[in-house]
mmCIF file of C-alpha atoms in Angstrom:
data_model
loop_
_atom_site.group_PDB
_atom_site.id
_atom_site.type_symbol
_atom_site.label_atom_id
_atom_site.label_comp_id
_atom_site.label_asym_id
_atom_site.label_seq_id
_atom_site.Cartn_x
_atom_site.Cartn_y
_atom_site.Cartn_z
ATOM 1 C CA UNK A 634 159.244 8.435 75.412
ATOM 2 C CA UNK A 635 160.565 7.479 71.974
ATOM 3 C CA UNK A 636 162.742 4.765 73.516
ATOM 4 C CA UNK A 637 159.728 3.401 75.363
ATOM 5 C CA UNK A 638 157.715 3.312 72.132
ATOM 6 C CA UNK A 639 160.499 1.460 70.284
ATOM 7 C CA UNK A 640 160.627 -1.099 73.096
ATOM 8 C CA UNK A 641 156.864 -1.602 72.925
ATOM 9 C CA UNK A 642 156.916 -2.100 69.167
ATOM 10 C CA UNK A 643 159.818 -4.553 69.450
ATOM 11 C CA UNK A 644 158.064 -6.659 72.027
ATOM 12 C CA UNK A 645 154.799 -6.511 70.150
ATOM 13 C CA UNK A 646 156.414 -7.685 66.918
ATOM 14 C CA UNK A 647 158.144 -10.532 68.749
ATOM 15 C CA UNK A 648 154.845 -11.637 70.243
ATOM 16 C CA UNK A 649 153.032 -11.403 66.932
ATOM 17 C CA UNK A 650 155.375 -13.921 65.380
ATOM 18 C CA UNK A 651 154.454 -16.398 68.099
ATOM 19 C CA UNK A 652 150.724 -15.685 68.090
ATOM 20 C CA UNK A 653 148.178 -17.949 66.567
ATOM 21 C CA UNK A 654 146.232 -16.532 63.674
ATOM 22 C CA UNK A 655 143.234 -15.594 65.801
ATOM 23 C CA UNK A 656 145.378 -13.803 68.364
ATOM 24 C CA UNK A 657 147.176 -11.945 65.604
ATOM 25 C CA UNK A 658 143.872 -10.678 64.209
ATOM 26 C CA UNK A 659 142.822 -9.564 67.702
ATOM 27 C CA UNK A 660 146.131 -7.786 68.360
ATOM 28 C CA UNK A 661 146.011 -5.949 65.022
ATOM 29 C CA UNK A 662 142.427 -4.898 65.624
ATOM 30 C CA UNK A 663 143.339 -3.226 68.902
ATOM 31 C CA UNK A 664 146.842 -2.133 67.944
ATOM 32 C CA UNK A 665 145.918 1.490 68.461
ATOM 33 C CA UNK A 666 145.685 1.091 72.208
ATOM 34 C CA UNK A 667 149.005 -0.561 72.830
ATOM 35 C CA UNK A 668 151.450 2.281 72.305
ATOM 36 C CA UNK A 669 152.231 5.327 74.399
ATOM 37 C CA UNK A 670 152.388 8.500 72.359
ATOM 38 C CA UNK A 671 155.700 10.325 72.096
ATOM 39 C CA UNK A 672 154.394 13.400 70.266
ATOM 40 C CA UNK A 673 156.132 16.604 71.318
ATOM 41 C CA UNK A 674 152.851 18.460 71.566
ATOM 42 C CA UNK A 675 151.572 15.914 74.084
ATOM 43 C CA UNK A 676 154.577 16.495 76.332
ATOM 44 C CA UNK A 677 153.980 20.257 76.237
ATOM 45 C CA UNK A 678 150.235 20.227 76.821
ATOM 46 C CA UNK A 679 148.883 20.691 80.324
ATOM 47 C CA UNK A 680 146.152 18.080 80.475
ATOM 48 C CA UNK A 681 143.214 18.419 82.855
ATOM 49 C CA UNK A 682 144.668 21.265 84.919
ATOM 50 C CA UNK A 683 147.123 24.105 84.351
ATOM 51 C CA UNK A 684 150.561 24.354 85.967
ATOM 52 C CA UNK A 685 149.433 27.605 87.610
ATOM 53 C CA UNK A 686 146.384 25.978 89.200
ATOM 54 C CA UNK A 687 148.536 23.101 90.436
ATOM 55 C CA UNK A 688 151.092 25.477 91.965
ATOM 56 C CA UNK A 689 148.338 27.458 93.701
ATOM 57 C CA UNK A 690 147.218 24.202 95.348
ATOM 58 C CA UNK A 691 150.689 22.953 96.296
ATOM 59 C CA UNK A 692 150.611 20.243 93.601
ATOM 60 C CA UNK A 693 152.860 19.390 90.686
ATOM 61 C CA UNK A 694 152.719 17.233 87.594
ATOM 62 C CA UNK A 695 155.023 14.212 87.818
ATOM 63 C CA UNK A 696 154.423 12.717 84.381
ATOM 64 C CA UNK A 697 151.801 12.360 81.698
ATOM 65 C CA UNK A 698 151.340 9.844 78.912
ATOM 66 C CA UNK A 699 148.870 9.241 76.166
ATOM 67 C CA UNK A 700 147.707 5.750 75.280
ATOM 68 C CA UNK A 701 146.945 5.768 71.562
ATOM 69 C CA UNK A 702 143.279 4.790 71.880
ATOM 70 C CA UNK A 703 141.348 4.265 68.676
ATOM 71 C CA UNK A 704 138.244 6.412 68.096
ATOM 72 C CA UNK A 705 136.098 3.326 68.596
ATOM 73 C CA UNK A 706 137.917 2.310 71.798
ATOM 74 C CA UNK A 707 137.915 3.727 75.325
ATOM 75 C CA UNK A 708 140.004 3.488 78.433
ATOM 76 C CA UNK A 709 137.710 1.566 80.754
ATOM 77 C CA UNK A 710 139.717 0.994 83.939
ATOM 78 C CA UNK A 711 142.713 2.549 85.663
ATOM 79 C CA UNK A 712 144.055 0.677 88.680
ATOM 80 C CA UNK A 713 147.151 0.109 90.818
ATOM 81 C CA UNK A 714 148.787 -3.208 91.654
ATOM 82 C CA UNK A 715 152.070 -3.012 93.547
ATOM 83 C CA UNK A 716 154.480 -0.587 91.878
ATOM 84 C CA UNK A 717 152.603 -0.612 88.537
ATOM 85 C CA UNK A 718 149.654 1.259 87.212
ATOM 86 C CA UNK A 719 147.458 -0.433 84.629
ATOM 87 C CA UNK A 720 145.137 0.863 81.968
ATOM 88 C CA UNK A 721 142.547 -1.505 80.472
ATOM 89 C CA UNK A 722 140.615 -0.682 77.326
ATOM 90 C CA UNK A 723 137.032 -1.670 76.615
ATOM 91 C CA UNK A 724 138.421 -4.149 74.068
ATOM 92 C CA UNK A 725 140.443 -5.922 76.802
ATOM 93 C CA UNK A 726 143.865 -4.522 75.914
ATOM 94 C CA UNK A 727 146.054 -3.790 78.913
ATOM 95 C CA UNK A 728 149.013 -1.423 79.330
ATOM 96 C CA UNK A 729 151.304 -1.647 82.340
ATOM 97 C CA UNK A 730 153.332 1.405 83.415
ATOM 98 C CA UNK A 731 155.845 2.247 86.114
ATOM 99 C CA UNK A 732 153.968 4.273 88.758
ATOM 100 C CA UNK A 733 156.966 6.507 89.494
ATOM 101 C CA UNK A 734 157.916 7.457 85.911
ATOM 102 C CA UNK A 735 155.047 6.517 83.646
ATOM 103 C CA UNK A 736 157.403 4.360 81.582
ATOM 104 C CA UNK A 737 155.532 1.499 79.859
ATOM 105 C CA UNK A 738 156.416 -2.002 81.057
ATOM 106 C CA UNK A 739 154.286 -4.046 78.695
ATOM 107 C CA UNK A 740 151.097 -3.947 76.623
ATOM 108 C CA UNK A 741 149.059 -6.905 75.385
ATOM 109 C CA UNK A 742 145.568 -8.250 74.749
ATOM 110 C CA UNK A 743 144.352 -10.264 77.711
ATOM 111 C CA UNK A 744 141.084 -11.517 76.217
ATOM 112 C CA UNK A 745 138.907 -11.154 73.150
ATOM 113 C CA UNK A 746 136.871 -7.978 73.061
ATOM 114 C CA UNK A 747 133.569 -8.380 74.869
ATOM 115 C CA UNK A 748 134.672 -11.158 77.220
ATOM 116 C CA UNK A 749 134.054 -10.325 80.903
ATOM 117 C CA UNK A 750 137.216 -9.881 82.959
ATOM 118 C CA UNK A 751 137.094 -10.463 86.746
ATOM 119 C CA UNK A 752 139.860 -9.290 89.004
ATOM 120 C CA UNK A 753 142.691 -8.171 88.996
ATOM 121 C CA UNK A 754 144.895 -9.475 91.826
ATOM 122 C CA UNK A 755 148.599 -9.496 92.553
ATOM 123 C CA UNK A 756 150.575 -12.216 94.330
ATOM 124 C CA UNK A 757 154.327 -11.596 94.548
ATOM 125 C CA UNK A 758 155.138 -10.686 90.921
ATOM 126 C CA UNK A 759 152.172 -12.388 89.268
ATOM 127 C CA UNK A 760 149.030 -10.563 88.145
ATOM 128 C CA UNK A 761 146.065 -12.952 88.080
ATOM 129 C CA UNK A 762 142.524 -12.540 86.767
ATOM 130 C CA UNK A 763 139.649 -14.449 85.174
ATOM 131 C CA UNK A 764 138.836 -13.734 81.532
ATOM 132 C CA UNK A 765 135.774 -15.533 80.255
ATOM 133 C CA UNK A 766 136.221 -19.005 81.719
ATOM 134 C CA UNK A 767 140.024 -18.948 81.954
ATOM 135 C CA UNK A 768 142.220 -18.303 84.979
ATOM 136 C CA UNK A 769 145.251 -16.381 83.730
ATOM 137 C CA UNK A 770 148.541 -15.392 85.368
ATOM 138 C CA UNK A 771 150.981 -12.873 83.885
ATOM 139 C CA UNK A 772 154.414 -12.006 85.259
ATOM 140 C CA UNK A 773 154.207 -8.261 85.963
ATOM 141 C CA UNK A 774 157.944 -7.739 85.295
ATOM 142 C CA UNK A 775 158.556 -9.862 82.201
ATOM 143 C CA UNK A 776 155.212 -9.754 80.363
ATOM 144 C CA UNK A 777 155.062 -13.524 80.202
ATOM 145 C CA UNK A 778 151.791 -15.411 80.444
ATOM 146 C CA UNK A 779 153.008 -18.421 82.370
ATOM 147 C CA UNK A 780 149.610 -19.888 83.142
ATOM 148 C CA UNK A 781 146.234 -19.997 81.400
ATOM 149 C CA UNK A 782 143.857 -22.627 82.747
ATOM 150 C CA UNK A 783 140.359 -23.288 81.435
ATOM 151 C CA UNK A 784 137.820 -23.481 84.243
ATOM 152 C CA UNK A 785 135.108 -26.104 84.195
ATOM 153 C CA UNK A 786 132.587 -23.689 85.696
ATOM 154 C CA UNK A 787 131.530 -20.031 85.464
ATOM 155 C CA UNK A 788 133.289 -17.769 87.961
ATOM 156 C CA UNK A 789 131.165 -15.017 89.499
ATOM 157 C CA UNK A 790 133.672 -13.171 91.726
ATOM 158 C CA UNK A 791 137.302 -12.093 91.364
ATOM 159 C CA UNK A 792 139.682 -14.867 92.400
ATOM 160 C CA UNK A 793 141.787 -14.784 95.556
ATOM 161 C CA UNK A 794 145.026 -16.631 96.182
ATOM 162 C CA UNK A 795 147.891 -17.350 98.568
ATOM 163 C CA UNK A 796 151.095 -19.343 98.175
ATOM 164 C CA UNK A 797 149.314 -22.660 98.016
ATOM 165 C CA UNK A 798 145.864 -22.118 96.549
ATOM 166 C CA UNK A 799 143.509 -20.170 94.321
ATOM 167 C CA UNK A 800 139.918 -19.579 95.529
ATOM 168 C CA UNK A 801 137.299 -19.190 92.825
ATOM 169 C CA UNK A 802 133.529 -18.755 93.285
ATOM 170 C CA UNK A 803 131.227 -20.743 91.020
ATOM 171 C CA UNK A 804 127.767 -19.340 90.411
ATOM 172 C CA UNK A 805 127.732 -17.608 93.766
ATOM 173 C CA UNK A 806 127.143 -20.953 95.468
ATOM 174 C CA UNK A 807 130.508 -22.687 95.884
ATOM 175 C CA UNK A 808 134.176 -21.839 96.297
ATOM 176 C CA UNK A 809 136.597 -24.141 94.534
ATOM 177 C CA UNK A 810 140.027 -24.479 96.120
ATOM 178 C CA UNK A 811 142.619 -24.998 93.369
ATOM 179 C CA UNK A 812 146.237 -25.926 93.974
ATOM 180 C CA UNK A 813 148.320 -22.931 92.869
ATOM 181 C CA UNK A 814 151.004 -24.972 91.101
ATOM 182 C CA UNK A 815 148.862 -26.976 88.719
ATOM 183 C CA UNK A 816 145.301 -25.575 89.230
ATOM 184 C CA UNK A 817 143.958 -28.984 90.265
ATOM 185 C CA UNK A 818 140.786 -28.711 92.349
ATOM 186 C CA UNK A 819 141.314 -30.214 95.801
ATOM 187 C CA UNK A 820 138.237 -29.129 97.698
ATOM 188 C CA UNK A 821 134.887 -27.320 97.311
ATOM 189 C CA UNK A 822 133.186 -25.197 99.965
ATOM 190 C CA UNK A 823 129.512 -24.276 99.995
ATOM 191 C CA UNK A 824 127.469 -22.037 102.317
ATOM 192 C CA UNK A 825 125.023 -23.907 104.565
ATOM 193 C CA UNK A 826 122.110 -21.482 104.258
ATOM 194 C CA UNK A 827 122.241 -21.476 100.443
ATOM 195 C CA UNK A 828 123.000 -17.766 100.242
ATOM 196 C CA UNK A 829 124.998 -16.216 97.387
ATOM 197 C CA UNK A 830 128.728 -15.731 97.842
ATOM 198 C CA UNK A 831 129.630 -12.097 96.991
ATOM 199 C CA UNK A 832 133.314 -11.943 97.958
ATOM 200 C CA UNK A 833 136.351 -14.083 98.747
ATOM 201 C CA UNK A 834 139.634 -12.896 100.283
ATOM 202 C CA UNK A 835 142.689 -14.922 101.307
ATOM 203 C CA UNK A 836 145.642 -14.897 103.686
ATOM 204 C CA UNK A 837 148.425 -17.460 103.742
ATOM 205 C CA UNK A 838 146.689 -19.685 106.310
ATOM 206 C CA UNK A 839 143.011 -18.997 105.647
ATOM 207 C CA UNK A 840 140.365 -17.665 103.292
ATOM 208 C CA UNK A 841 137.166 -15.761 104.049
ATOM 209 C CA UNK A 842 133.812 -15.688 102.267
ATOM 210 C CA UNK A 843 131.156 -12.974 102.304
ATOM 211 C CA UNK A 844 127.548 -13.592 101.289
ATOM 212 C CA UNK A 845 124.356 -11.739 100.391
ATOM 213 C CA UNK A 846 122.807 -12.995 103.638
ATOM 214 C CA UNK A 847 125.450 -11.135 105.701
ATOM 215 C CA UNK A 848 127.593 -14.158 106.502
ATOM 216 C CA UNK A 849 131.357 -13.772 106.854
ATOM 217 C CA UNK A 850 132.934 -17.226 107.200
ATOM 218 C CA UNK A 851 136.610 -18.089 107.626
ATOM 219 C CA UNK A 852 138.200 -21.419 106.681
ATOM 220 C CA UNK A 853 141.629 -22.981 106.929
ATOM 221 C CA UNK A 854 143.593 -22.499 103.719
ATOM 222 C CA UNK A 855 142.717 -25.900 102.259
ATOM 223 C CA UNK A 856 139.021 -25.437 103.003
ATOM 224 C CA UNK A 857 138.788 -28.502 105.236
ATOM 225 C CA UNK A 858 137.944 -26.729 108.518
ATOM 226 C CA UNK A 859 135.772 -23.734 109.386
ATOM 227 C CA UNK A 860 137.515 -21.322 111.771
ATOM 228 C CA UNK A 861 134.827 -18.804 112.660
ATOM 229 C CA UNK A 862 131.596 -17.181 111.478
ATOM 230 C CA UNK A 863 130.361 -13.604 111.711
ATOM 231 C CA UNK A 864 126.816 -12.411 110.889
ATOM 232 C CA UNK A 865 125.909 -8.945 109.643
ATOM 233 C CA UNK A 866 122.311 -7.877 109.099
ATOM 234 C CA UNK A 867 122.556 -7.431 105.352
ATOM 235 C CA UNK A 868 124.394 -8.458 102.182
ATOM 236 C CA UNK A 869 128.182 -8.011 102.117
ATOM 237 C CA UNK A 870 129.417 -5.596 99.492
ATOM 238 C CA UNK A 871 132.189 -7.009 97.308
ATOM 239 C CA UNK A 872 135.097 -6.968 97.964
ATOM 240 C CA UNK A 873 136.047 -7.513 101.596
ATOM 241 C CA UNK A 874 139.248 -5.583 102.347
ATOM 242 C CA UNK A 875 141.998 -7.371 104.278
ATOM 243 C CA UNK A 876 144.405 -5.002 106.032
ATOM 244 C CA UNK A 877 146.907 -6.723 108.335
ATOM 245 C CA UNK A 878 144.975 -8.531 111.054
ATOM 246 C CA UNK A 879 141.710 -6.771 110.264
ATOM 247 C CA UNK A 880 138.914 -7.147 107.752
ATOM 248 C CA UNK A 881 136.921 -4.124 106.601
ATOM 249 C CA UNK A 882 133.702 -4.306 104.616
ATOM 250 C CA UNK A 883 130.512 -2.445 103.807
ATOM 251 C CA UNK A 884 127.110 -4.013 104.346
ATOM 252 C CA UNK A 885 123.787 -3.324 102.735
ATOM 253 C CA UNK A 886 122.433 -3.100 106.288
ATOM 254 C CA UNK A 887 123.888 0.494 106.200
ATOM 255 C CA UNK A 888 126.968 -0.296 108.334
ATOM 256 C CA UNK A 889 130.718 -0.276 107.747
ATOM 257 C CA UNK A 890 132.442 -3.037 109.707
ATOM 258 C CA UNK A 891 135.876 -3.787 111.154
ATOM 259 C CA UNK A 892 136.420 -7.334 112.462
ATOM 260 C CA UNK A 893 139.397 -9.321 113.672
ATOM 261 C CA UNK A 894 140.660 -11.631 110.944
ATOM 262 C CA UNK A 895 141.869 -14.274 113.452
ATOM 263 C CA UNK A 896 138.790 -14.474 115.713
ATOM 264 C CA UNK A 897 135.987 -12.958 113.635
ATOM 265 C CA UNK A 898 135.086 -10.674 116.527
ATOM 266 C CA UNK A 899 133.571 -7.261 115.842
ATOM 267 C CA UNK A 900 135.900 -4.329 116.604
ATOM 268 C CA UNK A 901 133.484 -1.582 115.504
ATOM 269 C CA UNK A 902 130.738 -0.788 113.081
ATOM 270 C CA UNK A 903 129.925 2.649 111.697
ATOM 271 C CA UNK A 904 126.250 3.397 110.914
ATOM 272 C CA UNK A 905 126.163 5.173 107.546
ATOM 273 C CA UNK A 906 122.397 5.637 107.627
ATOM 274 C CA UNK A 907 121.707 4.354 104.088
ATOM 275 C CA UNK A 908 122.332 1.171 102.144
ATOM 276 C CA UNK A 909 125.946 0.901 101.005
ATOM 277 C CA UNK A 910 126.998 -0.387 97.599
ATOM 278 C CA UNK A 911 130.724 0.335 97.399
ATOM 279 C CA UNK A 912 133.781 -1.042 99.195
ATOM 280 C CA UNK A 913 135.666 0.976 101.810
ATOM 281 C CA UNK A 914 139.097 2.461 100.995
ATOM 282 C CA UNK A 915 141.496 1.592 103.815
ATOM 283 C CA UNK A 916 144.661 3.575 104.500
ATOM 284 C CA UNK A 917 147.071 3.612 107.419
ATOM 285 C CA UNK A 918 144.781 5.563 109.763
ATOM 286 C CA UNK A 919 141.511 6.248 107.935
ATOM 287 C CA UNK A 920 138.700 4.252 106.370
ATOM 288 C CA UNK A 921 137.004 6.175 103.560
ATOM 289 C CA UNK A 922 133.494 5.105 102.601
ATOM 290 C CA UNK A 923 131.316 6.462 99.792
ATOM 291 C CA UNK A 924 127.698 6.760 101.005
ATOM 292 C CA UNK A 925 124.968 7.070 98.435
ATOM 293 C CA UNK A 926 123.515 10.639 98.381
ATOM 294 C CA UNK A 927 125.707 11.582 101.314
ATOM 295 C CA UNK A 928 129.154 11.788 99.759
ATOM 296 C CA UNK A 929 132.430 10.509 101.193
ATOM 297 C CA UNK A 930 132.898 9.761 104.882
ATOM 298 C CA UNK A 931 136.282 9.584 106.614
ATOM 299 C CA UNK A 932 136.172 7.160 109.566
ATOM 300 C CA UNK A 933 138.826 6.734 112.226
ATOM 301 C CA UNK A 934 140.339 3.338 111.530
ATOM 302 C CA UNK A 935 141.053 2.589 115.173
ATOM 303 C CA UNK A 936 137.742 3.424 116.846
ATOM 304 C CA UNK A 937 135.176 3.761 114.018
ATOM 305 C CA UNK A 938 134.297 7.396 114.794
ATOM 306 C CA UNK A 939 133.390 9.797 111.985
ATOM 307 C CA UNK A 940 136.063 12.395 111.294
ATOM 308 C CA UNK A 941 134.393 14.269 108.458
ATOM 309 C CA UNK A 942 131.931 13.897 105.637
ATOM 310 C CA UNK A 943 132.130 15.652 102.255
ATOM 311 C CA UNK A 944 128.715 15.814 100.607
ATOM 312 C CA UNK A 945 130.076 16.118 97.078
ATOM 313 C CA UNK A 946 132.889 13.606 97.590
ATOM 314 C CA UNK A 947 132.928 10.522 95.367
ATOM 315 C CA UNK A 948 136.156 8.680 96.097
ATOM 316 C CA UNK A 949 139.653 8.801 97.495
ATOM 317 C CA UNK A 950 142.536 9.569 95.092
ATOM 318 C CA UNK A 951 145.439 9.499 97.534
ATOM 319 C CA UNK A 952 146.490 10.474 101.041
ATOM 320 C CA UNK A 953 149.599 12.047 102.550
ATOM 321 C CA UNK A 954 150.601 13.533 105.906
ATOM 322 C CA UNK A 955 147.037 13.808 107.176
ATOM 323 C CA UNK A 956 145.688 15.213 103.918
ATOM 324 C CA UNK A 957 143.140 13.331 101.835
ATOM 325 C CA UNK A 958 142.846 14.012 98.099
ATOM 326 C CA UNK A 959 139.225 13.490 97.099
ATOM 327 C CA UNK A 960 137.507 13.590 93.719
ATOM 328 C CA UNK A 961 133.954 14.917 93.518
ATOM 329 C CA UNK A 962 130.991 14.254 91.229
ATOM 330 C CA UNK A 963 131.795 17.418 89.315
ATOM 331 C CA UNK A 964 135.403 16.393 88.724
ATOM 332 C CA UNK A 965 136.938 18.689 91.327
ATOM 333 C CA UNK A 966 139.966 17.631 93.351
ATOM 334 C CA UNK A 967 139.419 18.631 96.974
ATOM 335 C CA UNK A 968 142.091 18.421 99.670
ATOM 336 C CA UNK A 969 140.726 17.604 103.122
ATOM 337 C CA UNK A 970 142.638 18.019 106.379
ATOM 338 C CA UNK A 971 141.832 14.834 108.313
ATOM 339 C CA UNK A 972 142.891 16.186 111.719
ATOM 340 C CA UNK A 973 141.049 19.503 111.428
ATOM 341 C CA UNK A 974 138.141 17.906 109.518
ATOM 342 C CA UNK A 975 137.921 20.705 106.973
ATOM 343 C CA UNK A 976 138.582 21.454 103.311
ATOM 344 C CA UNK A 977 141.834 23.299 102.722
ATOM 345 C CA UNK A 978 142.143 23.472 98.923
ATOM 346 C CA UNK A 979 140.367 22.590 95.680
ATOM 347 C CA UNK A 980 141.237 22.539 92.022
ATOM 348 C CA UNK A 981 139.007 21.937 89.003
ATOM 349 C CA UNK A 982 139.962 19.020 86.716
ATOM 350 C CA UNK A 983 138.774 19.371 83.124
ATOM 351 C CA UNK A 984 137.907 16.193 81.200
ATOM 352 C CA UNK A 985 138.801 13.633 83.862
ATOM 353 C CA UNK A 986 136.573 10.552 83.688
ATOM 354 C CA UNK A 987 138.837 7.832 85.099
ATOM 355 C CA UNK A 988 141.058 7.637 88.145
ATOM 356 C CA UNK A 989 142.987 5.130 90.257
ATOM 357 C CA UNK A 990 142.458 4.771 93.996
ATOM 358 C CA UNK A 991 145.827 4.970 95.735
ATOM 359 C CA UNK A 992 145.809 3.897 99.401
ATOM 360 C CA UNK A 993 149.577 3.571 99.827
ATOM 361 C CA UNK A 994 151.160 6.948 98.980
ATOM 362 C CA UNK A 995 150.461 10.481 97.774
ATOM 363 C CA UNK A 996 150.556 10.022 94.009
ATOM 364 C CA UNK A 997 147.352 10.951 92.200
ATOM 365 C CA UNK A 998 146.459 9.224 88.926
ATOM 366 C CA UNK A 999 143.731 10.727 86.740
ATOM 367 C CA UNK A 1000 142.778 9.925 83.146
ATOM 368 C CA UNK A 1001 140.267 10.361 80.349
ATOM 369 C CA UNK A 1002 138.509 7.836 78.143
ATOM 370 C CA UNK A 1003 140.675 8.869 75.161
ATOM 371 C CA UNK A 1004 143.786 7.534 76.937
ATOM 372 C CA UNK A 1005 145.378 10.599 78.521
ATOM 373 C CA UNK A 1006 146.909 9.741 81.919
ATOM 374 C CA UNK A 1007 148.434 12.227 84.353
ATOM 375 C CA UNK A 1008 150.255 11.635 87.614
ATOM 376 C CA UNK A 1009 150.226 14.451 90.220
ATOM 377 C CA UNK A 1010 151.718 14.766 93.676
ATOM 378 C CA UNK A 1011 152.034 17.329 96.411
ATOM 379 C CA UNK A 1012 155.117 19.539 96.430
ATOM 380 C CA UNK A 1013 157.772 18.599 98.942
#
């Protein structure tokens, strides 16, 4: 931990020399968030849950770190991109850590405090997002901001990209197609029925829009040709999730949808019974959907059939070997057996207010607003 802290301080000092005066003031103001604590007492404390409770539930602590958050600052978001986990403060300071070890990779301000930040996305090694009216790219390995382009319009959705283009929604009415290399706008796409665009997702050869009128429309990558159109009965909840050759999305018409990304044909729709306002979580075999006042539903990814529903469930933390790790409204971690459709274990988590959704492996990431982050996993 001490070595990590020294590296962070070194890189921070090097950046400060290069910063303009205004950036220097900003960095100093939020300096408290940038470091990971190396205090011995932090390493010895058992945050959120005791070792005994973990052992009783076949779990173990992999690592824990403390981001030195100021009293006036809070950890606002915890999220996963690739092999990194990121913590973002409410003053727009970001810390990147190795998901396996918790070792810090970089820490930096990404925008002035108070500016809205849309995103984040990952393409190859580049993290991209929109801060205020700027499209920014940061190399996730080297902590280098190699692109910051001022937009001539107000973006209203997180950007999407592929090898050739960025796709950015302006005012909910148009999607601007920008060349990835120089951010030059080459085409603009609008929706014919004047509905509001709520989501955009991209593949290498296409991009797809979702609207508040229930339209899902696919275009060739450069925006010149429409490929197909799908119509749901209600607004599309942002974001649409692309998983291989399928698109998954929730609709305010109370349904969860799976459609073919190439043809736009419906594969299945699951009737949730109430209006949906959160995106589905898509894993290898299951689609998890939070349903307002009904908890978390686990839906068979192949056929759209309900496997189980946990009334108190809020979201998915991770999944492994047919077991789903679910967090509840009360902050309890519940382990669900997907095949047997029943709860097998539960453990209380004290003080957890933030978490990352992990749809790729079994690691569980939980945190608190004061910057404590813990990684858990099931015992082998």
